[in-house]
CSV table of C-alpha atoms and ligand atoms in Angstrom, one decimal:
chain,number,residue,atom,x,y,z
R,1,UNK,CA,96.9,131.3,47.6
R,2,UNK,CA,99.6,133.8,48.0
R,3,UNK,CA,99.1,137.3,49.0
R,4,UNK,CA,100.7,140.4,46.4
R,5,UNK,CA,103.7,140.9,48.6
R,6,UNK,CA,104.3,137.3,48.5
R,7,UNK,CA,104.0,137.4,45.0
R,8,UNK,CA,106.3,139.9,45.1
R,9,UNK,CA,109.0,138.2,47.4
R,10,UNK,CA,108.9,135.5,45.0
R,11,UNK,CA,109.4,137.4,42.0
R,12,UNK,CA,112.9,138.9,43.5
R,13,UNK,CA,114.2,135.5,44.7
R,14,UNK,CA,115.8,132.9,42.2
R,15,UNK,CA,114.0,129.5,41.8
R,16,UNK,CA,113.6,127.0,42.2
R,17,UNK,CA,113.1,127.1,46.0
R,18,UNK,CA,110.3,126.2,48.9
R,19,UNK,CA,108.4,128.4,50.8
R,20,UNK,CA,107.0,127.6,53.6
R,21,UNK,CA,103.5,129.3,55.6
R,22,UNK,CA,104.7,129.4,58.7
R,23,UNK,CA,101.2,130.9,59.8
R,24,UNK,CA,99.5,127.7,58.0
R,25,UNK,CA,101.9,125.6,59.7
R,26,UNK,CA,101.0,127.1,63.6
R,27,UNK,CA,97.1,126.8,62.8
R,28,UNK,CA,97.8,122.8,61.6
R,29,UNK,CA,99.2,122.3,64.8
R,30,UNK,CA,97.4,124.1,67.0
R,31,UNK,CA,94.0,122.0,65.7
R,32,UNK,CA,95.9,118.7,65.6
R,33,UNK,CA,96.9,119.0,69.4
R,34,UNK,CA,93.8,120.6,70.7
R,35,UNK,CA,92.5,117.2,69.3
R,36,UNK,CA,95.3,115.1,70.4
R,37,UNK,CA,95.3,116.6,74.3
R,38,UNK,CA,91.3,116.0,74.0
R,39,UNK,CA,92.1,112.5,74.5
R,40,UNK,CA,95.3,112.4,76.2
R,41,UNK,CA,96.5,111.4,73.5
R,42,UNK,CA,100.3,111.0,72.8
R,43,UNK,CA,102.3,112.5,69.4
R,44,UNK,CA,105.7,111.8,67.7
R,45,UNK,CA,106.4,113.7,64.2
R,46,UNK,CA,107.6,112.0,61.5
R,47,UNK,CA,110.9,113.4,61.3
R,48,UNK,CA,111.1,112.2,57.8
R,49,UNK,CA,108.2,114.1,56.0
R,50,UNK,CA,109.7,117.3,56.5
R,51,UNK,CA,113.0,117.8,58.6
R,52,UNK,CA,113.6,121.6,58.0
R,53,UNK,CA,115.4,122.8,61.8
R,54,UNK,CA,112.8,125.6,61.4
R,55,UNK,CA,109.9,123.6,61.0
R,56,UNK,CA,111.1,121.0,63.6
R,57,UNK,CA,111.1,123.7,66.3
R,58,UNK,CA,108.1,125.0,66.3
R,59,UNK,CA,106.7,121.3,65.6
R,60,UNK,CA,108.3,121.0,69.2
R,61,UNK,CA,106.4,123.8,70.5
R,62,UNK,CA,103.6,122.3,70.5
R,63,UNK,CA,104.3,119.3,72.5
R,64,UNK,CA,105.4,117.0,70.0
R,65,UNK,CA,108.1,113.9,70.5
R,66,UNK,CA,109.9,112.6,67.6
R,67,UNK,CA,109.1,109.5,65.3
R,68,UNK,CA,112.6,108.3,63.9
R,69,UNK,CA,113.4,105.9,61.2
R,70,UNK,CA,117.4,106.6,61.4
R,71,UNK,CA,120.5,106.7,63.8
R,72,UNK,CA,120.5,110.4,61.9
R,73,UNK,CA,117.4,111.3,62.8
R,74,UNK,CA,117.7,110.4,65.9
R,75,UNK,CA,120.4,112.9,66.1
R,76,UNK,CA,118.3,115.0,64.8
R,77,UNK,CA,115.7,114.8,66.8
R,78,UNK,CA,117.7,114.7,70.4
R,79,UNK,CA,120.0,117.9,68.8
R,80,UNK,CA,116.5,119.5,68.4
R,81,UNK,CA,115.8,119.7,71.7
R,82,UNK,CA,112.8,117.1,71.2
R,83,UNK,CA,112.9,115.0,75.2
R,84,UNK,CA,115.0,111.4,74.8
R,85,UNK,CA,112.1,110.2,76.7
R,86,UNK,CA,109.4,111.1,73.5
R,87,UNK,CA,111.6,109.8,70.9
R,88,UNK,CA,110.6,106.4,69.0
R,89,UNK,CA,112.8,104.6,66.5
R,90,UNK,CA,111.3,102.2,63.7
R,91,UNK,CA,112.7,100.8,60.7
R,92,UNK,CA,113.2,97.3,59.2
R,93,UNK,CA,117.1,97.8,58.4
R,94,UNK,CA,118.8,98.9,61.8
R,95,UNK,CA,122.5,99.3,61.5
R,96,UNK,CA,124.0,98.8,64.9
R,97,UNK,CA,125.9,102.3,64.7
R,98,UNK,CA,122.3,103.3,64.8
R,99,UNK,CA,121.1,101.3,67.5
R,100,UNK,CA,123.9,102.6,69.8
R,101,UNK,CA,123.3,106.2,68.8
R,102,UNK,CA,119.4,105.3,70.2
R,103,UNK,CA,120.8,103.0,73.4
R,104,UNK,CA,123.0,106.1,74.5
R,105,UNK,CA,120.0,108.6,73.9
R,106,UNK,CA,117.7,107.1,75.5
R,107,UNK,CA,114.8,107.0,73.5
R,108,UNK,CA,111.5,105.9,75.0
R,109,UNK,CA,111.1,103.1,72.5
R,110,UNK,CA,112.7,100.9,69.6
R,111,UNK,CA,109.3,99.8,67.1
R,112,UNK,CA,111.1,97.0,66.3
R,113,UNK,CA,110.3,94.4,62.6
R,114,UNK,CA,112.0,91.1,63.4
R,115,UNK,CA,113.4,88.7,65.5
R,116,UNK,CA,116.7,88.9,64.3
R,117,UNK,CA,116.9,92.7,64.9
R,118,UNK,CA,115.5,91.9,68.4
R,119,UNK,CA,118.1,89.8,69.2
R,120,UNK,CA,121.2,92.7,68.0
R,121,UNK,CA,119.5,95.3,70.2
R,122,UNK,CA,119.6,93.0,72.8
R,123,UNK,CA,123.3,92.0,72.8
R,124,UNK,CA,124.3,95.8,72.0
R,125,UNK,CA,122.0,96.7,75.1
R,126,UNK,CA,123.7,94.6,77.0
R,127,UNK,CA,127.2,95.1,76.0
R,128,UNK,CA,126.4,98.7,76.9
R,129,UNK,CA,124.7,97.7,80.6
R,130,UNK,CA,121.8,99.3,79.4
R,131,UNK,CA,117.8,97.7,78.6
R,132,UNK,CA,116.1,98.7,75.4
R,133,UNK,CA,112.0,99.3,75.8
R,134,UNK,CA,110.2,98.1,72.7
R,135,UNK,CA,107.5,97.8,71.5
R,136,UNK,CA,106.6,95.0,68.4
R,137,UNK,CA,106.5,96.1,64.9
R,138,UNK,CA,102.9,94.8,63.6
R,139,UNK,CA,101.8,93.5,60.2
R,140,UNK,CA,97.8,93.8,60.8
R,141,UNK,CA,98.0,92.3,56.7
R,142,UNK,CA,95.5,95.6,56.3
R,143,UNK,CA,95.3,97.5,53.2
R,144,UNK,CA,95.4,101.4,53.6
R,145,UNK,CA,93.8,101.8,49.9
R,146,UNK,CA,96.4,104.0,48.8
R,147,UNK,CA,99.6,104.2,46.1
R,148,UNK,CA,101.4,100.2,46.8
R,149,UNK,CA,104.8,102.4,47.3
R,150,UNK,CA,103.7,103.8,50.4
R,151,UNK,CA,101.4,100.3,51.4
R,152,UNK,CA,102.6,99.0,54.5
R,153,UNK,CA,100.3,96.7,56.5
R,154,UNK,CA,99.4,94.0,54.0
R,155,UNK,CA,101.3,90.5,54.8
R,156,UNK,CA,103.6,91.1,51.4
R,157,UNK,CA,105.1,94.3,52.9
R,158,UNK,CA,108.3,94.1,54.6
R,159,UNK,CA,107.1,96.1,57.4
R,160,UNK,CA,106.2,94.7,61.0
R,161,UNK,CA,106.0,91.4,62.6
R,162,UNK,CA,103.4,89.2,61.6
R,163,UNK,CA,100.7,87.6,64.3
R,164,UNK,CA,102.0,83.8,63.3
R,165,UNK,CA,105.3,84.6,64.6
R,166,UNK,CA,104.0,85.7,68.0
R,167,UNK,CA,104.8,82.6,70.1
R,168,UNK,CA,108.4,82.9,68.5
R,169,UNK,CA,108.8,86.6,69.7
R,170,UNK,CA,107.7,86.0,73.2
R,171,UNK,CA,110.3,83.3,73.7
R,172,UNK,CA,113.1,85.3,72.2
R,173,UNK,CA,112.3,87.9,74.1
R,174,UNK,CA,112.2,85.8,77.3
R,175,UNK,CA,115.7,85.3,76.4
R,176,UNK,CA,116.9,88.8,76.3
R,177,UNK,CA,118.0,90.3,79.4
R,178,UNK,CA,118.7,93.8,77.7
R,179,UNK,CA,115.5,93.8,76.1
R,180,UNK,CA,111.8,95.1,77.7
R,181,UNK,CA,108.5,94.7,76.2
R,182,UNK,CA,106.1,97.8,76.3
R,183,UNK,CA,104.1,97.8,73.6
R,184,UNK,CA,102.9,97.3,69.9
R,185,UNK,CA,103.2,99.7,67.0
R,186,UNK,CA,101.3,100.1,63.7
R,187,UNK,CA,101.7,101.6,60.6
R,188,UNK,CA,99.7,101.0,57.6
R,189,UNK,CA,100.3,103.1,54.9
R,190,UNK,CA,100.4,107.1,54.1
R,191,UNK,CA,97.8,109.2,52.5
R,192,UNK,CA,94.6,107.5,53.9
R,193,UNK,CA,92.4,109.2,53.1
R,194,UNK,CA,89.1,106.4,53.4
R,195,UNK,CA,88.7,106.5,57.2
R,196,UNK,CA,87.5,103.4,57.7
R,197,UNK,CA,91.2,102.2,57.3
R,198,UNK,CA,91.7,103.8,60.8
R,199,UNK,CA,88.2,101.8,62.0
R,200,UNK,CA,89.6,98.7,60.6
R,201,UNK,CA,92.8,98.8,61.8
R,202,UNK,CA,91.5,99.7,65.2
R,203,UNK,CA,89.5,96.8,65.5
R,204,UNK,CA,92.5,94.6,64.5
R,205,UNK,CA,94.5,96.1,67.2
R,206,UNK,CA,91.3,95.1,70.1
R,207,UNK,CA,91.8,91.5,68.7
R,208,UNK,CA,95.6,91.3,68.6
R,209,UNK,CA,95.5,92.5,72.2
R,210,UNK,CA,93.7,89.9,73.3
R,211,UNK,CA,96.7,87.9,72.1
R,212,UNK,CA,99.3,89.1,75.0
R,213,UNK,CA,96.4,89.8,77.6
R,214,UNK,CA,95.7,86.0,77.7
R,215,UNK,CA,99.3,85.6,77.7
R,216,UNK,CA,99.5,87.7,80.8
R,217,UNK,CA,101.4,90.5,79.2
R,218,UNK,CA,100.9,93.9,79.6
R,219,UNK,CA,101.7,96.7,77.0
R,220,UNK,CA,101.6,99.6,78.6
R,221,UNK,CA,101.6,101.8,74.7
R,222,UNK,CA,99.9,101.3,72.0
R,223,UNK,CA,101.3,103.4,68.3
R,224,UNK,CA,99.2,103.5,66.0
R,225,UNK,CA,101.3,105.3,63.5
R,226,UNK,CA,101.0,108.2,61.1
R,227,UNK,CA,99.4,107.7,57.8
R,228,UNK,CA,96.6,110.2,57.6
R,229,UNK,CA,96.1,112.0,53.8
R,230,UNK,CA,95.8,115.4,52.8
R,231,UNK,CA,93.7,117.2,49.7
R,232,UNK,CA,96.7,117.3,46.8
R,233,UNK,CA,94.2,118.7,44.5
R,234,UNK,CA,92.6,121.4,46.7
R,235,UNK,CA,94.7,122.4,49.5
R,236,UNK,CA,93.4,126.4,50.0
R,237,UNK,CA,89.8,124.9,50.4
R,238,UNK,CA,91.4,122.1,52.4
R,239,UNK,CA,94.2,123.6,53.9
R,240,UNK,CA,94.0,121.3,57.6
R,241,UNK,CA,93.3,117.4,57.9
R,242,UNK,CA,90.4,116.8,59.8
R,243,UNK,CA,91.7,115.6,62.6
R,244,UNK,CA,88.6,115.9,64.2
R,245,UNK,CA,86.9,112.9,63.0
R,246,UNK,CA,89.9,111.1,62.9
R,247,UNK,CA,90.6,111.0,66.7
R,248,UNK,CA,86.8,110.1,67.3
R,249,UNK,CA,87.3,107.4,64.9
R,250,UNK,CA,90.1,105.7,67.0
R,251,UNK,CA,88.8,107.2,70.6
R,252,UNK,CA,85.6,105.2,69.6
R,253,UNK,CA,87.1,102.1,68.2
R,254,UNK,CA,90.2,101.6,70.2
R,255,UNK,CA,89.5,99.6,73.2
R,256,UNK,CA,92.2,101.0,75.9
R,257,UNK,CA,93.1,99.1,79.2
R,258,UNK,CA,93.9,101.0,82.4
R,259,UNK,CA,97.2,102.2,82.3
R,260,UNK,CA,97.8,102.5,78.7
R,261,UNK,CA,98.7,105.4,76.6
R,262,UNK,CA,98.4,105.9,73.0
R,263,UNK,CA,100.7,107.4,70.5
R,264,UNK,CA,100.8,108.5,67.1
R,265,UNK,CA,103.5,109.7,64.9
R,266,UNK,CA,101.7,111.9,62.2
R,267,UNK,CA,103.9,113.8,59.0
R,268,UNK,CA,102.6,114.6,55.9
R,269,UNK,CA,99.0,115.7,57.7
R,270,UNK,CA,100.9,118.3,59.8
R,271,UNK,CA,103.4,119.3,57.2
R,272,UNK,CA,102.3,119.2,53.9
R,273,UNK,CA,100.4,121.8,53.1
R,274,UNK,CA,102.4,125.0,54.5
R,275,UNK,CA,105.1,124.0,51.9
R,276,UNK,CA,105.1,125.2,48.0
R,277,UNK,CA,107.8,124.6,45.4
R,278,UNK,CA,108.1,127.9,43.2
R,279,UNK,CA,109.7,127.5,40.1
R,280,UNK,CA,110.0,129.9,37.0
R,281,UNK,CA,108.8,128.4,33.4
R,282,UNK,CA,112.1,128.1,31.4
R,283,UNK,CA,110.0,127.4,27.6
R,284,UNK,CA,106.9,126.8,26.5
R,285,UNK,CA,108.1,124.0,23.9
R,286,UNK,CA,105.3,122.8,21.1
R,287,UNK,CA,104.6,118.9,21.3
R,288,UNK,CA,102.3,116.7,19.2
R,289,UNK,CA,98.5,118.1,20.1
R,290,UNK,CA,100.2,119.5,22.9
R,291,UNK,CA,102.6,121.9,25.0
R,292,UNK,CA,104.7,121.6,27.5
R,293,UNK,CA,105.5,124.3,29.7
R,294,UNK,CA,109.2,123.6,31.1
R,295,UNK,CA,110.0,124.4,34.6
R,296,UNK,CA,113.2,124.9,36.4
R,297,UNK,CA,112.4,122.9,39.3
R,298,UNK,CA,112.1,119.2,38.5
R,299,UNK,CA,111.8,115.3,39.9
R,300,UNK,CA,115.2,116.1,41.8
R,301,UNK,CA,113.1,118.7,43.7
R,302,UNK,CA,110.1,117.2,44.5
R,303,UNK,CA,110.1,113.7,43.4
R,304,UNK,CA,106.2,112.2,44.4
R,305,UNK,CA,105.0,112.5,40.8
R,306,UNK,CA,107.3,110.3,39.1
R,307,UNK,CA,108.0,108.3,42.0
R,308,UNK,CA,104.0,107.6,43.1
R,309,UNK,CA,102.3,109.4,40.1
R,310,UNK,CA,101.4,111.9,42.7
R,311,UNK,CA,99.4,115.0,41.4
R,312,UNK,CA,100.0,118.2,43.4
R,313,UNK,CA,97.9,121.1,42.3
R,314,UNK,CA,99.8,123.6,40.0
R,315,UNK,CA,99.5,127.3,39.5
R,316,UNK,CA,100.6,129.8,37.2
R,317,UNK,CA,101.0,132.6,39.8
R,318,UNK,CA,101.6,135.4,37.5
R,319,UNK,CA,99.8,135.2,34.1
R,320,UNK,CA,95.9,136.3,33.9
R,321,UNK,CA,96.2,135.2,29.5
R,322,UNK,CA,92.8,132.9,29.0
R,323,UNK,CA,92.8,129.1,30.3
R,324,UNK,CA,94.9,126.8,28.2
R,325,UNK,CA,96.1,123.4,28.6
R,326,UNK,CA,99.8,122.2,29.3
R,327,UNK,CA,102.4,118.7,30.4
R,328,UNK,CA,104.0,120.6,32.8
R,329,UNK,CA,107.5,118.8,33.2
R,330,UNK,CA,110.8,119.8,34.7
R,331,UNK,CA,114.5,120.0,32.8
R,332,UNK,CA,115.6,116.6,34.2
R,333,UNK,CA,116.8,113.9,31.6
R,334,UNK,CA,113.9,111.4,31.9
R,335,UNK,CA,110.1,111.4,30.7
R,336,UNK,CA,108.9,110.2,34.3
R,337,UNK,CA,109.9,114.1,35.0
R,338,UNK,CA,106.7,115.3,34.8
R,339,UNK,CA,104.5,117.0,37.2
R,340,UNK,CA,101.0,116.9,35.3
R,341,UNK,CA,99.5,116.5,31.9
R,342,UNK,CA,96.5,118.6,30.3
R,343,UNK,CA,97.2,120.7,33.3
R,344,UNK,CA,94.8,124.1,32.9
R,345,UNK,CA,96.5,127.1,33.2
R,346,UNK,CA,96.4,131.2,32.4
R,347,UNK,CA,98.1,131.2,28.6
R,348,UNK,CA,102.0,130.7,29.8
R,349,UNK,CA,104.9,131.8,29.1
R,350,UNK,CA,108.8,132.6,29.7
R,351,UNK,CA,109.7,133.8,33.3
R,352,UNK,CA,106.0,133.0,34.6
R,353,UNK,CA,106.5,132.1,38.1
R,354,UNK,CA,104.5,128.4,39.1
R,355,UNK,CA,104.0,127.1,42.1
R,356,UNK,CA,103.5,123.2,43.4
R,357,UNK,CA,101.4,123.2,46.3
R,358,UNK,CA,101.6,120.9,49.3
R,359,UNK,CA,104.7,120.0,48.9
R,360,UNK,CA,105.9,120.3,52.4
R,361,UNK,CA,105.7,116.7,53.3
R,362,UNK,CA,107.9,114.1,51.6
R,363,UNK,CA,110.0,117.5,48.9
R,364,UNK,CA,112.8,118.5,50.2
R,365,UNK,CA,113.8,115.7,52.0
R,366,UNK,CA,113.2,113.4,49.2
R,367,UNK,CA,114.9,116.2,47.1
R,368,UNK,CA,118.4,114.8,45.3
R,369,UNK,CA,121.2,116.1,43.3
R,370,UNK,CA,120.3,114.2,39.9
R,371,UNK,CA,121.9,115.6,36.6
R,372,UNK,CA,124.5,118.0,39.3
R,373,UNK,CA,121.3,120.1,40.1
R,374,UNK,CA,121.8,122.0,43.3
R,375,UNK,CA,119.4,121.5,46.0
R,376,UNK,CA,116.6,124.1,46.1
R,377,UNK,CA,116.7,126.7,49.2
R,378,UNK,CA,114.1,127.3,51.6
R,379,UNK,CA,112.5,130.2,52.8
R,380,UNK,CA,109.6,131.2,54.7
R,381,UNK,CA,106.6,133.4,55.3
R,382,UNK,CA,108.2,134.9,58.4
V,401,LLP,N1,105.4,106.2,61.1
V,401,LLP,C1,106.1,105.3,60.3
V,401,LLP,C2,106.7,104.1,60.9
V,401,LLP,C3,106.3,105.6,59.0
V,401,LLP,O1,107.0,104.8,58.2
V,401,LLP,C4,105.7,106.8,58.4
V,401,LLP,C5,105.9,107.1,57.0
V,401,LLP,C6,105.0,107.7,59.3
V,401,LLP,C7,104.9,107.3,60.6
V,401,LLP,C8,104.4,109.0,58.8
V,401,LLP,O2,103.4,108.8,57.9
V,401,LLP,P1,102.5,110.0,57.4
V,401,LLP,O3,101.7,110.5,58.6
V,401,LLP,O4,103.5,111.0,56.9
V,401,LLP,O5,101.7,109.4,56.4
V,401,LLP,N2,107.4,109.4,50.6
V,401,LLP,C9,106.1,109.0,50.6
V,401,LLP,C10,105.5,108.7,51.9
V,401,LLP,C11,106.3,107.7,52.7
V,401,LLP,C12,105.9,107.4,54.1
V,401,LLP,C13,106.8,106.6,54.9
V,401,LLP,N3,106.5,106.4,56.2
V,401,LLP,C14,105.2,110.1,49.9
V,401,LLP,O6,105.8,111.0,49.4
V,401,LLP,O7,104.0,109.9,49.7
């Protein structure tokens, strides 16, 4: 919840625009890496859940390298100050203007999806004199039980590399001179919250290994990915993941050979919940056995609920009128703009200010000009 002189900051400012708890954001990070460095573990942030300069630097603070999934953010990322050498670049659609920007900074790895995008960063590696680390792109074919948009182990997804294609790999990989093999990479899905996902997936990973060991190959890192959830529907009570139990999960699963280190590239988990959307409530418009409370912030602000039927909790930060039920949708010309129905709320009105919680991961950058809407600033608690 906010405090009265955030209330009060927010009453001055015009919305809609996202605040971010820069406090919450320090205490997320400090527990995720007191976990990670438990293990030795190694971390990349998702650039693309939340790429705020602000945000980013303190994110780098605390020993982070960068996870990538554009020639931009790679930019980003290296402009940041985030080390070339912590820097990892996935994505199924590498343009090669992208995979030079990478080449020339340096990155420590390309996750890469295919054998035809293996064989472009080879020839532009060696048209440049340089060698590309990778690592291999997995598709484990593992459900992550979460919305199918953001799905992206199972063998329909058109993420990774999938183990029949192995043999194929090796050889054209045996054929590229600007090209070495460090490790594998996983990512399943986002919002996991069922923890056995990470068991499972762990235990695929033991087995696929076996693969290149008896092949004589060596990986020398093993990703495993972002993809762990947050509590949309209670995030004071919830506020940081447990990433606790989540590191024991893979630390107790993961079998890890000599040699070997172990990344991750978490977003949303450290991200999410320090960000709010504040809007105002334009009208309170009568429906049929219903009303809709209208907001000035919409789906080109934060677009997970029409997009994934996300549900982010929703408060009406300054009416105390008795409990009553609303749709609460924004002023964008389609009925997908909509960020809950039979939402309970304090008896609303006019000018009542409402705020979306965790909307720090996956908001603003999603955020889009749609119907000439300008893109909502951002402020923060410091
Ligand atoms: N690594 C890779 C290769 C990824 O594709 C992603 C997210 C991550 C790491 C970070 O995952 P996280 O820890 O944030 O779950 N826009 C969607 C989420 C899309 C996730 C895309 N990939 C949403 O709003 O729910």
């Amino acid at each position: 919840m906010f405090d009265k002189q955030t209330l009060k900051k927010f009453e001055t400012l015009e919305t809609p625009f996202y605040y971010y708890d820069l406090d919450l954001l320090k205490k997320t990070l400090d527990r995720y890496s007191n976990e990670r460095d438990r293990y030795s573990y190694h971390a990349h942030y998702a650039l693309k859940a939340n790429a705020n300069e602000r945000i980013l630097s303190i994110i780098k603070s605390y020993g982070f390298g960068a996870d990538c999934v554009s020639g931009n953010e790679v930019s980003l990322a290296l402009k940041m100050g985030f080390n070339s050498k912590d820097i990892v670049y996935a994505g199924v659609g590498k343009s090669d203007k992208e995979i030079i920007t990478a080449l020339n900074g340096g990155i420590f790895s390309f996750n890469c999806e295919s054998i035809p995008e293996i064989e472009v960063i080879n020839n532009l590696a060696v048209g440049l004199g340089k060698k590309a680390s990778i690592s291999l792109r997995i598709n484990p074919d593992i459900d992550a039980h979460t919305h199918k948009y953001i799905s992206t182990g199972r063998a329909q997804d058109k993420f990774g590399i999938s183990p029949w294609m192995f043999e194929s790999v090796i050889r054209t990989i045996d054929n590229c001179p600007g090209i070495e093999l460090t490790g594998l990479h996983f990512h399943v899905g986002s919002q996991i919250t069922d923890l056995n996902v990470f068991e499972l997936l762990c235990i695929r990973i033991n087995d696929l290994q076996g693969w290149f060991r008896e092949k004589g190959l060596l990986l020398k890192n093993i990703n495993l990915g972002g993809g762990l959830g947050v509590d949309y529907s209670d995030p004071d009570a919830f506020p940081i993941p447990d990433f606790t139990d989540y590191f024991k999960i893979i630390n107790k699963n993961l079998e890890v050979y000599p040699g070997q280190s172990v990344h991750f590239e978490p977003g949303r988990a450290l991200v999410a919940q320090c960000g709010t959307l504040v809007s105002r409530v334009l009208y309170v418009k009568m429906g049929k056995g219903k009303k809709f409370a209208i907001l000035d912030a919409g789906m080109n602000d934060l677009i997970r609920p029409a997009l994934y039927q996300a549900s982010h909790k929703l408060q009406n930060l300054t009416s105390n009128g008795r409990l009553m039920k609303y749709d609460v949708v924004g002023p964008i010309c389609e009925s997908s703009d909509r960020f809950g129905k039979n939402i309970l709320m304090p008896e609303t009105g006019r000018g009542d200010i409402v705020a979306i919680r965790s909307a720090g991961a996956y908001g603003q950058v999603m955020s889009m000009r749609y119907n000439q809407k300008p893109l909502a600033p951002e402020y923060y608690s410091e």
